[in-house]
Every structure is written in C-alpha cells, then in structure tokens.
XYZ file of C-alpha atoms in Angstrom:
582
model
C -120.969 50.556 18.805
C -119.379 53.443 20.609
C -115.838 52.910 21.876
C -113.976 55.238 24.153
C -110.294 54.739 24.979
C -108.023 56.288 27.485
C -105.181 58.043 25.685
C -101.820 58.213 27.454
C -99.800 61.254 26.525
C -96.273 60.493 25.288
C -93.704 61.604 27.802
C -96.201 61.804 30.647
C -94.816 58.771 32.466
C -92.642 59.174 35.504
C -91.244 56.763 38.063
C -92.653 56.747 41.569
C -91.659 54.807 44.645
C -93.965 51.896 43.792
C -94.398 52.039 40.066
C -94.845 54.178 37.010
C -97.415 56.997 37.023
C -98.972 58.056 33.720
C -101.696 60.559 32.795
C -104.586 59.499 30.620
C -107.443 61.440 29.042
C -110.474 60.404 27.009
C -110.225 60.797 23.279
C -113.936 61.458 22.647
C -116.921 62.604 24.713
C -117.813 60.349 27.570
C -121.321 58.990 26.901
C -120.931 56.082 29.281
C -119.692 55.593 32.794
C -115.940 55.854 32.951
C -114.110 52.547 32.621
C -111.961 51.331 35.435
C -108.276 51.937 34.874
C -105.943 48.980 35.399
C -104.821 50.346 38.740
C -106.289 52.597 41.400
C -107.023 56.069 40.083
C -105.005 59.002 41.344
C -106.191 62.562 41.186
C -104.587 64.423 38.298
C -103.811 68.127 38.247
C -104.851 68.268 34.590
C -108.618 68.744 33.949
C -110.332 65.891 32.137
C -107.469 63.498 32.817
C -106.844 60.688 35.247
C -103.517 59.337 36.468
C -102.932 55.773 37.486
C -99.993 53.746 38.664
C -98.718 50.448 37.258
C -95.628 48.390 38.146
C -92.453 49.447 36.405
C -92.139 46.022 34.804
C -95.644 46.155 33.290
C -96.400 46.998 29.681
C -99.489 49.045 28.980
C -101.370 48.987 25.688
C -104.149 51.526 25.111
C -106.300 51.424 21.996
C -106.964 54.415 19.790
C -110.660 55.054 19.000
C -112.250 54.401 15.623
C -111.216 54.663 12.805
C -107.607 53.968 13.812
C -108.709 50.986 15.864
C -109.510 48.978 12.747
C -105.822 48.980 11.776
C -104.950 47.440 15.157
C -102.550 50.235 15.916
C -101.962 50.695 19.618
C -100.014 53.040 21.812
C -97.417 51.019 23.721
C -96.270 52.699 26.905
C -93.388 51.443 28.979
C -90.810 53.086 31.174
C -89.058 54.056 27.933
C -91.948 56.220 26.818
C -94.830 55.744 24.400
C -94.863 54.760 20.765
C -97.301 53.377 18.215
C -96.871 49.810 17.068
C -98.887 46.993 15.575
C -100.450 44.820 18.258
C -98.645 41.594 19.164
C -99.696 41.037 22.764
C -102.034 42.742 25.186
C -101.529 42.894 28.913
C -103.985 45.710 29.673
C -106.626 47.257 27.423
C -108.562 50.176 28.870
C -111.586 50.626 26.669
C -115.334 50.789 26.870
C -118.130 49.735 24.625
C -121.796 48.919 24.771
C -122.170 46.225 27.407
C -123.709 43.925 24.827
C -120.748 44.004 22.440
C -117.859 44.642 24.803
C -116.607 41.110 25.276
C -116.916 39.935 21.659
C -115.365 43.057 20.197
C -112.482 43.054 22.649
C -111.781 39.426 21.778
C -111.834 40.271 18.085
C -109.489 43.261 18.398
C -106.764 41.626 20.508
C -104.397 38.793 19.812
C -103.395 36.311 22.437
C -99.937 35.895 23.813
C -99.865 32.518 22.131
C -100.191 34.133 18.694
C -97.719 36.888 19.407
C -94.879 35.265 21.327
C -94.671 31.569 20.507
C -97.182 30.109 22.890
C -96.592 32.604 25.598
C -92.898 31.989 25.842
C -90.853 34.986 26.669
C -88.175 35.350 24.057
C -85.781 38.023 23.023
C -84.247 36.075 20.180
C -86.214 37.782 17.429
C -84.991 40.596 15.198
C -83.643 43.535 17.143
C -84.153 47.183 16.331
C -81.505 49.387 14.780
C -81.235 51.312 18.045
C -80.616 48.140 20.026
C -78.057 46.907 17.508
C -76.214 50.229 17.688
C -76.303 50.122 21.491
C -74.927 46.578 21.563
C -72.070 47.523 19.237
C -71.269 50.528 21.403
C -71.170 48.273 24.459
C -69.025 45.729 22.635
C -66.381 48.290 21.738
C -66.085 49.368 25.342
C -66.501 46.082 27.230
C -65.315 43.088 25.185
C -61.772 44.180 24.222
C -61.075 45.418 27.748
C -62.433 42.235 29.356
C -60.491 40.052 26.933
C -57.312 42.006 27.632
C -57.751 41.576 31.374
C -58.189 37.826 31.055
C -55.255 37.627 28.625
C -52.962 39.051 31.298
C -54.502 36.838 33.977
C -53.961 33.665 31.998
C -50.453 34.711 31.002
C -49.510 35.188 34.672
C -51.152 31.908 35.692
C -49.672 29.595 33.069
C -46.152 31.008 32.700
C -44.929 28.640 35.403
C -45.208 25.862 32.798
C -42.837 27.777 30.546
C -40.509 28.558 33.444
C -40.262 24.866 34.302
C -38.375 23.951 31.114
C -36.926 27.333 30.083
C -33.167 26.880 29.502
C -33.303 23.423 31.098
C -30.414 22.316 28.880
C -28.084 24.690 30.786
C -29.732 23.954 34.167
C -31.007 27.540 34.419
C -34.652 26.479 34.655
C -37.024 26.962 37.615
C -36.685 23.450 39.034
C -32.897 23.304 38.822
C -32.189 26.678 40.427
C -34.697 26.333 43.270
C -33.839 22.632 43.813
C -37.501 21.660 43.543
C -38.528 18.102 42.638
C -41.281 17.247 40.163
C -43.599 16.243 43.002
C -42.978 19.552 44.819
C -43.616 21.431 41.585
C -46.932 19.596 41.267
C -47.819 20.571 44.832
C -47.157 24.235 44.019
C -49.606 23.927 41.136
C -52.091 22.169 43.405
C -52.209 24.855 46.123
C -52.905 27.500 43.466
C -56.040 25.602 42.461
C -57.143 25.036 46.065
C -57.152 28.788 46.619
C -58.780 29.252 43.232
C -61.721 27.035 44.191
C -62.202 28.458 47.686
C -62.300 32.151 46.785
C -64.432 32.151 43.609
C -67.853 32.469 45.264
C -66.878 35.200 47.778
C -65.155 37.109 44.986
C -68.315 37.238 42.864
C -70.278 38.535 45.852
C -67.685 41.253 46.425
C -67.724 42.157 42.733
C -71.385 43.139 43.033
C -70.949 44.951 46.359
C -67.782 46.890 45.481
C -68.521 47.483 41.754
C -66.824 45.529 38.955
C -64.266 48.189 37.987
C -62.961 48.605 41.540
C -62.818 44.916 42.423
C -61.288 43.712 39.151
C -58.672 46.478 39.251
C -57.723 45.445 42.777
C -57.409 41.796 41.725
C -55.238 42.750 38.747
C -52.847 44.807 40.824
C -52.519 42.018 43.387
C -51.893 39.145 40.984
C -49.516 41.273 38.903
C -47.429 42.103 41.980
C -47.394 38.444 43.015
C -46.286 37.363 39.538
C -43.355 39.770 39.759
C -42.661 38.270 43.188
C -42.362 34.808 41.640
C -39.247 36.081 39.910
C -37.569 36.266 43.321
C -38.469 32.898 44.861
C -35.557 30.745 45.905
C -37.028 27.569 47.333
C -40.065 25.295 47.474
C -41.742 27.036 50.431
C -41.575 30.491 48.837
C -42.914 29.179 45.526
C -45.820 27.412 47.223
C -46.877 30.418 49.310
C -46.745 32.844 46.409
C -48.666 30.459 44.141
C -51.371 30.066 46.815
C -51.758 33.842 47.067
C -51.782 34.109 43.275
C -54.672 31.632 43.163
C -56.521 33.661 45.793
C -56.522 36.821 43.700
C -56.937 35.226 40.269
C -59.879 33.131 41.490
C -62.454 35.875 41.074
C -61.590 37.050 37.595
C -63.042 34.537 35.154
C -66.312 33.816 37.022
C -66.464 37.559 37.691
C -66.210 38.409 33.999
C -68.873 35.837 33.069
C -71.126 37.317 35.774
C -70.247 40.837 34.651
C -71.538 40.147 31.120
C -74.983 39.323 32.539
C -75.349 42.985 33.518
C -74.948 44.046 29.876
C -76.090 41.297 27.492
C -79.043 39.026 26.803
C -78.647 35.286 27.196
C -78.543 34.823 23.419
C -75.638 37.277 23.186
C -73.329 35.966 25.902
C -71.657 32.831 24.534
C -69.865 34.604 21.704
C -68.644 37.299 24.075
C -67.541 34.752 26.665
C -65.731 33.098 23.763
C -63.836 36.268 22.891
C -62.792 36.599 26.524
C -61.881 32.938 26.966
C -60.187 32.882 23.575
C -57.784 35.469 24.918
C -56.512 32.603 27.109
C -55.662 30.620 24.009
C -53.932 33.709 22.640
C -52.064 34.024 25.921
C -50.993 30.407 25.537
C -49.719 31.141 22.054
C -48.043 34.402 23.014
C -46.739 32.871 26.230
C -44.740 30.339 24.275
C -43.454 32.979 21.888
C -42.568 35.375 24.738
C -40.792 32.611 26.632
C -38.839 31.763 23.478
C -37.672 35.384 23.193
C -36.903 35.832 26.883
C -34.948 32.588 26.831
C -32.316 34.411 24.799
C -31.620 36.921 27.597
C -30.658 34.256 30.102
C -28.359 35.681 32.834
C -28.958 39.273 31.699
C -28.378 41.464 34.754
C -27.399 38.354 36.664
C -30.928 36.888 36.484
C -31.948 33.654 34.807
C -34.466 33.856 31.969
C -37.253 32.218 33.994
C -36.999 35.025 36.568
C -37.168 37.647 33.817
C -40.231 35.812 32.462
C -42.196 36.338 35.684
C -41.057 39.953 36.074
C -41.747 41.009 32.487
C -45.162 39.325 32.351
C -46.247 40.653 35.767
C -45.592 44.346 35.092
C -48.399 44.841 32.498
C -51.019 43.565 34.978
C -49.913 46.037 37.649
C -49.975 48.977 35.246
C -53.249 47.956 33.593
C -55.015 47.863 36.961
C -55.050 51.678 37.058
C -56.563 51.824 33.568
C -59.281 49.310 34.502
C -60.170 51.275 37.646
C -61.134 54.310 35.574
C -62.341 52.865 32.253
C -64.141 49.556 32.887
C -67.880 50.399 32.936
C -69.825 49.028 35.878
C -73.550 48.912 35.081
C -75.789 50.226 32.283
C -77.783 52.263 34.804
C -74.888 54.623 35.496
C -72.849 54.458 32.282
C -72.057 58.101 31.539
C -70.679 57.217 28.087
C -74.218 56.222 27.070
C -76.928 58.757 26.364
C -80.030 58.808 28.557
C -82.007 57.020 25.853
C -79.297 54.386 25.469
C -79.162 53.772 29.209
C -82.932 53.346 29.324
C -82.812 50.925 26.404
C -79.904 48.983 27.930
C -81.854 48.473 31.158
C -85.163 47.776 29.449
C -83.910 45.080 27.089
C -82.529 43.067 30.013
C -85.623 43.382 32.198
C -86.375 39.642 31.981
C -83.008 37.911 31.682
C -80.248 40.211 32.827
C -78.631 40.756 36.208
C -79.395 44.057 37.863
C -76.711 46.522 38.830
C -77.467 49.572 40.952
C -81.213 48.818 40.905
C -80.848 45.109 41.620
C -81.750 43.406 44.872
C -79.184 41.577 46.936
C -79.172 37.794 47.032
C -81.181 36.369 49.920
C -80.690 33.139 51.855
C -83.666 31.754 49.982
C -81.967 32.519 46.647
C -78.810 30.799 47.884
C -80.742 27.735 49.069
C -82.619 27.418 45.787
C -79.381 27.685 43.842
C -77.653 25.052 45.957
C -80.557 22.585 45.799
C -81.388 22.861 42.084
C -80.143 19.490 40.808
C -80.106 20.500 37.140
C -77.408 23.050 37.995
C -75.365 20.207 39.459
C -75.623 18.582 36.047
C -73.890 21.666 34.650
C -71.243 21.460 37.376
C -70.454 17.805 36.573
C -70.105 18.616 32.880
C -67.841 21.553 33.674
C -65.691 19.282 35.841
C -65.179 17.104 32.777
C -63.936 19.966 30.633
C -61.817 21.567 33.360
C -59.383 18.643 33.528
C -58.130 18.972 29.923
C -58.282 22.775 30.160
C -56.031 22.746 33.221
C -53.622 20.087 32.003
C -53.131 21.716 28.610
C -52.616 25.108 30.241
C -49.842 23.819 32.506
C -48.237 21.002 30.552
C -48.365 21.929 26.853
C -44.676 22.967 26.933
C -43.804 19.628 28.553
C -45.980 17.724 26.055
C -44.305 19.400 23.073
C -40.907 18.763 24.637
C -41.873 15.089 24.716
C -42.629 15.204 20.997
C -38.999 15.600 20.069
C -38.725 19.391 20.361
C -35.973 20.536 22.664
C -35.552 23.504 24.976
C -36.493 26.835 23.332
C -38.006 25.154 20.263
C -40.478 23.375 22.556
C -41.672 26.827 23.701
C -42.233 27.903 20.111
C -44.146 24.741 19.172
C -46.834 25.522 21.783
C -48.067 28.343 19.541
C -49.911 26.434 16.726
C -52.273 24.398 18.984
C -53.405 27.562 20.748
C -53.695 29.547 17.512
C -55.951 26.950 15.882
C -57.982 26.591 19.099
C -58.602 30.360 19.094
C -60.277 30.289 15.662
C -62.326 27.165 16.411
C -63.459 28.640 19.719
C -64.820 31.822 18.156
C -66.612 30.027 15.303
C -68.176 27.452 17.630
C -69.483 30.072 20.045
C -70.995 32.180 17.261
C -72.769 29.148 15.853
C -74.003 28.048 19.303
C -75.624 31.439 19.961
C -76.948 31.768 16.408
C -78.747 28.419 16.429
C -79.610 28.426 20.172
C -77.900 25.040 20.538
C -75.169 25.536 23.113
C -75.447 22.064 24.591
C -75.098 20.171 21.323
C -72.234 22.381 20.129
C -70.342 21.746 23.353
C -71.034 18.023 23.123
C -69.810 17.835 19.534
C -66.598 19.757 20.216
C -65.938 17.683 23.337
C -66.092 14.508 21.240
C -63.699 16.049 18.697
C -61.303 16.932 21.510
C -61.573 13.390 22.894
C -60.620 11.990 19.495
C -57.539 14.240 19.477
C -56.423 12.889 22.860
C -57.099 9.321 21.721
C -54.811 9.860 18.720
C -52.058 11.020 21.067
C -52.671 8.074 23.419
C -52.785 5.145 20.978
C -50.001 6.134 18.599
C -46.457 5.010 19.426
C -44.307 7.563 21.295
C -42.014 8.085 18.306
C -44.896 9.109 15.996
C -44.094 12.740 16.769
C -45.804 14.464 13.843
C -49.076 12.525 14.103
C -49.220 12.988 17.858
C -48.586 16.718 17.404
C -51.595 16.812 15.046
C -53.589 15.023 17.732
C -52.544 17.701 20.221
C -53.884 20.447 17.907
C -57.235 18.616 17.518
C -57.436 17.988 21.261
C -56.746 21.619 22.167
C -59.278 22.894 19.615
C -62.070 20.649 20.887
C -61.313 21.096 24.585
C -61.097 24.889 24.521
C -63.972 25.463 22.067
C -66.686 23.754 24.115
C -66.162 25.916 27.221
C -67.808 29.252 26.174
C -71.107 27.643 25.070
C -71.217 25.693 28.346
C -70.832 28.885 30.385
C -73.359 30.751 28.237
C -75.757 27.825 28.571
C -75.577 27.913 32.361
C -76.091 31.676 32.716
C -78.967 31.548 30.196
C -80.879 29.067 32.334
C -80.683 30.801 35.704
C -83.926 32.743 36.075
C -83.170 34.435 39.394
C -80.944 37.391 38.592
C -79.904 37.620 42.238
C -78.489 34.079 42.101
C -76.720 34.125 38.756
C -73.393 35.300 40.201
C -73.434 32.538 42.799
C -74.354 29.837 40.275
C -71.573 30.881 37.888
C -69.035 30.903 40.715
C -70.229 27.497 41.956
C -69.966 26.125 38.444
C -66.343 27.198 38.170
C -65.575 26.582 41.857
C -67.271 23.201 42.448
C -66.941 21.933 38.892
C -63.938 23.770 37.542
C -61.559 23.883 40.497
C -61.654 20.138 41.321
C -61.271 19.404 37.623
C -58.270 21.672 37.359
C -56.746 20.003 40.427
C -57.082 16.605 38.743
C -55.441 18.090 35.654
C -52.341 18.894 37.683
C -51.623 15.226 38.435
C -52.376 13.329 35.207
C -49.302 14.298 33.161
C -46.594 12.443 35.068
C -42.954 13.345 34.566
C -41.880 9.685 34.568
C -44.176 9.023 31.559
C -42.569 11.597 29.276
C -40.720 9.006 27.186
C -43.922 6.977 26.789
C -45.874 10.017 25.540
C -47.881 10.767 28.708
C -50.516 8.010 28.218
C -52.244 8.587 31.568
C -52.917 12.234 30.779
C -54.215 11.581 27.260
C -56.502 8.684 28.256
C -57.918 10.604 31.214
C -58.693 13.681 29.122
C -60.271 11.584 26.367
C -62.562 9.800 28.839
C -63.678 13.027 30.519
C -64.388 14.756 27.203
C -66.601 11.817 26.212
C -68.366 12.371 29.552
C -68.885 16.025 28.592
C -70.361 14.957 25.250
C -72.841 12.537 26.807
C -73.747 14.965 29.599
C -74.386 17.786 27.158
C -76.786 15.669 25.090
C -78.669 14.420 28.181
C -79.049 17.929 29.599
C -80.261 19.165 26.215
C -82.940 16.424 26.179
C -83.944 17.329 29.725
C -84.406 21.027 28.881
C -86.514 20.131 25.833
C -88.746 17.999 28.075
C -89.051 20.809 30.628
C -90.021 23.321 27.937
C -92.759 21.063 26.612
C -94.078 20.628 30.145
C -94.050 24.399 30.758
C -96.004 25.087 27.565
C -98.435 22.276 28.281
C -99.219 23.609 31.760
C -99.312 27.266 30.776
C -102.561 29.116 31.349
C -103.811 30.923 28.234
C -102.374 34.403 28.061
C -99.665 33.683 30.615
C -96.164 34.816 29.739
C -93.540 32.190 30.536
C -89.801 31.911 30.152
C -88.379 28.823 28.490
C -85.040 27.137 29.011
C -82.345 27.795 26.446
C -80.668 25.012 24.519
C-alpha cells in the first residue's frame, strides 16, 4: 500500500482573522490524486505546497509516511507550533492510500478518543510537563502572595470593628462607650455594610474585566483604606453607619474578584488550593488583628486619641499605600504578561483553552449567557450551600472577640485569645484545600469539614457556660471546620461553569446571593444579652447551618456523578466532552 501524508513545516503556522494558516507539502511523490485537506485550500507562495486554514482551537495531527508511521509517531500542530508525539487522539488525519485499504488501515493506525482521554472526557488532570510546571510556579510567585496580601488587608479593615467594640472597655474608652452607640445600633452598622456588600459584588466583577484587574483592585484598595482611616474619626451612630456602608461598597468586589481573577491564570484542578491561600490570609488577619489590637490597646489616649481610633487609622494606612503597588505590579492576563516569555505566554493561554476565563482575547458576556447563568438550578444549589457556610464565617469574623470575652477572658486578654482559633484554622484550611484538589473531591471535603465545624459549635452550645476551657476548644474546632470548607466550595463552583463569559457573574452571584444574606444573618445571631449564657442562639444556628452544608455537599456530589454518567452514556464515539468536577 502506498501512503502519502501532508507534512506541516514546524513554525509555518500563523494566526489569521478566522483561524490558523499552515503550509503543508507532500513527503513523497504524488502517485494518486491529492487528498482533500481538512479545510478549504489556499494558494501557497511556496511551490509544491498547499496552505489551509483551521480554527485556532483545533488540533491537527498529520501522519509521517512509512517507515515512521509504524511507530505511530505523529506531528502535532497547534497554535503553539509543531512537535512529534505518540498518538493519543486524532481530530484530523490527512493521508491517502489505495482506495481498497484506506478505511481499514486508517482505523488500524489511529486510536479513538475513548482510548486516549477516558471515554472522550476532556481532562487536564493528568501529569503536566516540566515547562507547564515551571510556568505555574512562576505565576504562583507573582500572583498568589500578592493576592493573599491584598485580601489580608481587606479582611483586617473589615473585621477590626469587632476588636474596636471591646478595646479598653474596662476604662470606657471603647467604640460603643465613646460614640454612645447601643448594641442594636452597632448591629445595624454591621448590617448596612453587608447590604452594600451584597448589592455591589456582581457589578464589581463586571468592572474588573472591563477596567483590568490591576486598575480596579488598586482603586478598591485605596478607597476602602481611606474609609477605614475615616472610621477613626466617627463620633456618632449616623457617621459610623454611613462610613460602614461605603466600606461595604468598595470591599464587595475584592473576594469574588480575586476568585474570578484566578480563572484567568489557573486550571480548575489548580484553583482550590490557591483560593485557600488567599482565603487563609483572612484567618491570618483574624489572628494578627487580635494581636495588633492587643498591642494598640496599650497606647490608649496617645496623642489624645483612644486606642480604638488608632486601631482604624493604623490598619487603614497599609491599604492606601499598597494600592499604588498593586496598580503597577498585579498582572492582568496571561496574554499580555510582559514578565513571561513569548513561549510562556503561549503556553499559559493554550493550557486554559478549555476551562479558563479569557482576558484580552475573551468575548464579553451576552444577555444569553446571563440568562443561562441565572436559570441554571444546579448553580442555585451551590448558592444555598454557600449561604450555609457564610453565616458562621460572618459571625466568627465579627464576634470572636466577644465570644472569647464571654469565656472568662477580660479586656486586652480577650483580644489575644482570638489568635489560636484563627491560627489552627489557617493550617487546616490549607491542608483541606490541597487534598480536595489532589483527589478531585471538593464536595466531599467541604461536607466533611462542615460537619466537623458543626460538632465544634455543638460543643460550645451544650456545655455549661462556666466550662470555659472546653468551650474554647469547641471554638477552635468550629473555626477550623467553618473556614476550611470555603475554598473547596468556591473552587468547585468555578470548576463547573463551562461558559467562560459567565464565570465572573456566577462567582459574584454565589457570594452575593448566597454569601451576603448569610453574612447578614451572622450579624444577628450572637446577641449581647446572651453573653452570660454562652451565646446559645449563635452556636445552635451555626451548627444547624453547617450540617446543612454537609448534606448539600453530598447531594450535589451525587448529582454531578449522575450527570457525568449520563454525558458519557450519550456521547457519540469520538466526541470530546467535558465532565463535571467533584
């Protein structure tokens, strides 16, 4: 049998307006009519060659002639160039043979998508190349520490009002005493922050894409930092409420924005651990916040200002200054990252072609994308689960100093005792997220940690109020479980949104429709008049909602397994499909 193949010259590919144009030439004399290329032929300026155009997203495989053909070595050409590799899947094969043997031989020489990629499922969870691993590490060094630092400052400026509430309360130099604010008015000030937080999350994510991440996040940082400094000057309930509302407006876009931002740079299987590092900076901020408040408490009345005012001023300044650094050094998209080489940029874009959001080359979200996102009921399952975890997250963020004060620790010592629960939660959070990504089981990891957190709250709820040490242990368990299940939940959601144009909206809706209402509920469950009884309402509510998270996570995991089986069952042979992540 005579076989003739079109040979595509390495480096001959170039992008056109509609696709990718490559030149091909025959590798041995043409004794048969020329085969049809996979797309319409285009006249080539090089004699004996033909050019044709394929979509940028396509992968072209062209067989070498005998004797190399017997070793099933193929030339794989993509927008990254051409290279030889052993055949795993064939989308196009341009070859010719005797009419009699063509079909049988072609069937013998190619492997189906089912053999090469797990029944046609698109997956990027296999071993990665050394070049991709080096690229990912280079991205990590530039993106993850900076993103975690930004969120650290954000969380510090959001939660320091809880420290200010009881700071130097024994001398009546605390926030409530000096501004003559009641506990109910204080709760309202917390509430309006979360109202703004929920309203402005979705528009903020849209603006992040339109204005570029570095510009928008820097603007948000400068604004919330200036407002935090402004909190140091409030003198009454009205001023506190207005400034807290504005603070919620500008902080609203950061966390959903950072989760969305990671989708421009990382695969779905890589996101949970990185979301964990960012979110874990909140637990660090909780730990440092208590320690910082303890130190600042010793400069009460310095310069004529109470310590709680110094707390807002000192913790707001770093955000304002860091905004200028973020403007210039936070990378926007892989497509225009000048700190990457050309080859690295190409690889960064190519590896996210199926499951990453698109930056400068991405299309804008359409009304159809928005409608599909809003009417996809499985996403509402994610939102309900996230509501369940947002209540304990919010209540612990705002009331941990009050909870520790109710465990027999007074004044400044209560600030210091907020550190261990956050420190332990930080470690558990990182380990859980790594394991969830490694085993592709985000739902079950979140469910398990939610149940552990619920047990911690139950311990605090059922023990007598004077069992201080045991209830403090319950607080550590509760914080570890509640905080640790959040990163896998967020990674799980972003992994299962297949429209890259809609991923930013879905993440913002998850945090806005699920998270914001949950955080509002968290404001009201730890009642000041229950302090001597150990805050039973807050502990029981958080325990119940974390059990809801556990059950919801298991049910959604079962649903995705059923959907995957259905997709594989209905798949046409040779069709490439994308499966839901667990």
